[in-house]
Coordinates of C-alpha atoms and ligand atoms in Angstrom, one line a residue:
M1 CA 19.7 -42.9 -4.8
K2 CA 16.7 -43.3 -6.5
I3 CA 13.9 -41.7 -8.5
Q4 CA 10.3 -43.1 -7.9
I5 CA 8.9 -43.4 -11.1
D6 CA 5.2 -43.6 -9.9
S7 CA 5.5 -40.9 -7.7
L8 CA 6.1 -38.6 -10.9
K9 CA 3.3 -36.5 -12.6
E10 CA 3.3 -36.5 -16.2
G11 CA 5.5 -33.6 -17.8
H12 CA 8.0 -31.8 -15.7
N13 CA 9.1 -32.5 -12.0
G14 CA 11.8 -30.5 -10.3
W15 CA 12.7 -31.0 -6.9
L16 CA 15.8 -30.7 -4.3
E17 CA 17.0 -33.5 -2.3
T18 CA 19.6 -33.4 0.5
V19 CA 21.3 -36.9 0.8
S20 CA 24.3 -38.3 2.8
P21 CA 27.7 -39.1 0.7
G22 CA 27.0 -42.8 2.0
E23 CA 23.9 -43.0 0.1
L24 CA 25.8 -41.8 -2.9
E25 CA 28.6 -44.4 -2.3
L26 CA 31.1 -41.5 -1.7
N27 CA 32.6 -42.9 1.4
G28 CA 36.4 -42.5 1.5
S29 CA 36.0 -39.8 -1.3
P30 CA 36.8 -36.0 -0.7
F31 CA 33.0 -35.5 0.1
N32 CA 32.1 -36.1 3.7
G33 CA 29.3 -33.6 4.2
K34 CA 25.7 -33.8 2.8
V35 CA 25.1 -33.5 -0.8
S36 CA 22.3 -31.4 -2.3
V37 CA 20.9 -32.7 -5.4
Q38 CA 18.7 -30.9 -8.0
L39 CA 16.7 -33.1 -10.1
D40 CA 14.6 -32.1 -13.2
V41 CA 12.7 -35.1 -14.4
D42 CA 10.4 -34.9 -17.5
K43 CA 8.0 -37.8 -17.4
R44 CA 6.8 -38.7 -21.0
S45 CA 5.4 -41.5 -22.6
G46 CA 8.1 -44.0 -23.1
K47 CA 11.0 -41.7 -22.4
I48 CA 12.3 -40.1 -18.9
P49 CA 14.9 -37.5 -19.3
V50 CA 16.5 -36.7 -15.9
S51 CA 19.1 -33.8 -15.5
I52 CA 20.8 -33.6 -12.1
K53 CA 22.9 -31.0 -10.6
A54 CA 24.7 -32.0 -7.4
K55 CA 26.7 -29.9 -5.0
S56 CA 28.9 -30.6 -2.0
V57 CA 31.9 -29.6 -0.1
G58 CA 34.9 -31.7 -0.3
R59 CA 38.0 -31.5 1.8
F60 CA 41.2 -31.1 -0.5
T61 CA 44.9 -30.6 -0.1
C62 CA 46.4 -27.5 -1.9
D63 CA 48.9 -28.5 -4.6
R64 CA 50.7 -25.4 -3.9
C65 CA 51.2 -25.2 0.0
G66 CA 50.0 -28.4 1.3
E67 CA 47.3 -27.3 3.6
E68 CA 43.7 -28.7 3.7
F69 CA 40.9 -26.6 2.5
D70 CA 37.1 -27.1 1.8
R71 CA 35.6 -26.4 -1.6
E72 CA 32.3 -26.7 -3.0
I73 CA 32.2 -28.7 -6.3
E74 CA 29.2 -29.1 -8.4
G75 CA 28.8 -31.9 -10.9
K76 CA 26.0 -32.3 -13.5
C77 CA 24.8 -35.1 -15.9
N78 CA 22.0 -35.8 -18.1
I79 CA 20.5 -39.3 -18.5
M80 CA 17.8 -40.3 -20.9
F81 CA 15.8 -43.4 -20.0
V82 CA 14.1 -45.0 -22.6
M83 CA 11.4 -47.7 -22.2
R84 CA 12.3 -51.0 -23.9
E85 CA 11.4 -54.6 -23.3
Q86 CA 14.7 -55.6 -22.9
P87 CA 18.0 -53.4 -22.1
L88 CA 20.4 -53.2 -24.9
P89 CA 23.2 -55.9 -24.7
D90 CA 25.9 -53.6 -24.4
E91 CA 24.3 -51.1 -22.0
M92 CA 26.3 -50.0 -18.9
P93 CA 25.2 -48.8 -15.6
G94 CA 26.7 -45.0 -16.0
D95 CA 25.6 -44.8 -19.7
D96 CA 23.8 -41.3 -20.8
V97 CA 21.0 -43.6 -22.2
R98 CA 19.6 -46.3 -20.6
S99 CA 16.5 -48.6 -20.4
Y100 CA 13.8 -49.0 -18.2
F101 CA 10.9 -51.6 -18.4
S102 CA 7.2 -50.8 -18.2
G103 CA 6.2 -51.8 -14.4
Q104 CA 9.7 -50.8 -13.3
S105 CA 9.1 -48.8 -10.2
E106 CA 12.3 -46.6 -9.7
L107 CA 15.6 -45.2 -11.6
D108 CA 18.8 -45.5 -10.1
V109 CA 21.0 -42.6 -10.3
T110 CA 23.4 -43.2 -7.6
S111 CA 26.2 -43.7 -9.9
D112 CA 25.7 -41.0 -12.1
I113 CA 25.7 -38.5 -9.2
R114 CA 28.7 -39.9 -7.6
D115 CA 30.7 -39.9 -11.1
A116 CA 29.4 -36.4 -11.9
L117 CA 30.8 -35.0 -8.4
L118 CA 34.2 -36.9 -8.6
L119 CA 34.9 -36.1 -12.3
S120 CA 34.1 -32.2 -11.6
I121 CA 37.2 -32.0 -9.2
P122 CA 39.8 -29.8 -11.0
F123 CA 42.8 -31.6 -11.7
K124 CA 44.9 -28.8 -10.1
L125 CA 43.7 -27.6 -6.7
L126 CA 44.6 -24.2 -4.9
C127 CA 43.4 -23.3 -1.4
S128 CA 42.8 -19.9 -2.8
E129 CA 44.0 -18.3 -6.3
D130 CA 46.8 -16.2 -4.7
C131 CA 48.4 -18.9 -2.6
K132 CA 51.8 -18.0 -1.8
G133 CA 53.1 -21.7 -1.4
L134 CA 55.9 -22.6 0.5
C135 CA 59.4 -21.3 0.4
P136 CA 61.9 -23.4 -1.4
G137 CA 64.5 -22.3 0.9
C138 CA 63.4 -22.6 4.3
G139 CA 60.0 -24.5 3.7
V140 CA 57.8 -22.2 5.7
N141 CA 54.0 -21.8 4.3
L142 CA 54.1 -18.2 3.2
N143 CA 50.4 -17.7 3.7
F144 CA 50.7 -17.8 7.4
E145 CA 54.6 -17.0 8.2
E146 CA 57.3 -14.6 7.1
C147 CA 60.3 -16.5 5.2
K148 CA 63.3 -17.0 7.3
C149 CA 65.8 -17.4 4.3
L150 CA 67.0 -13.6 4.1
K151 CA 67.4 -13.2 7.7
E152 CA 69.6 -16.3 7.9
K153 CA 71.9 -14.9 5.0
D154 CA 72.1 -11.6 6.9
R155 CA 73.6 -13.2 9.8
Ligands
ZN1 ZN1 47.7 -23.3 -0.7
ZN2 ZN1 62.5 -19.0 3.0

C-alpha cells in the first residue's frame, strides 16, 4: 500500500482506506478479510509524519478449547519520513524513521501495516474470556457439551 505524495495537501490529511489482505502481503496469515486502514498524514516541508491504524478480523484457534473463532485485531504504527538526498546507510524497510527524496511520488507503507497487525495478535488467544475448555477426562468441549466423566464413574 502506497501513499501518493503529490495528492496530499499541505498540513493534515486524514482518510480511511479498505484494502485486501493480498495488497498488504497478508496472504497465508490469520487475516483473510478486508483490512480497514485509517491514515493520518502531515505534509510539511521536508518531513511527512504518518500515523496508521489498521483493523481486520482474523481467524484464530482457541488455546483452551481448540475451536476456531474470529477476532478483530487493531494494529498501530507511526513512521516519520524525512527528506534526504541519500537514504542513511543502515536504513531498513520497516524503520520508524525513513528517508524520501525530493521528486519521489509515493511512500510505501505495506510492511508497516502488515507488521502492525501481525504484532498485535495476542500471544495467548481464547475464543471467549470464560471459555470452559476441554475436559481432561473425556475430552469433550465443555462450551458445547456436558462432561461424560461423572456418568461413567456412576455406572
Ligand atoms: Zn475456547
Ligand atoms: Zn469429562
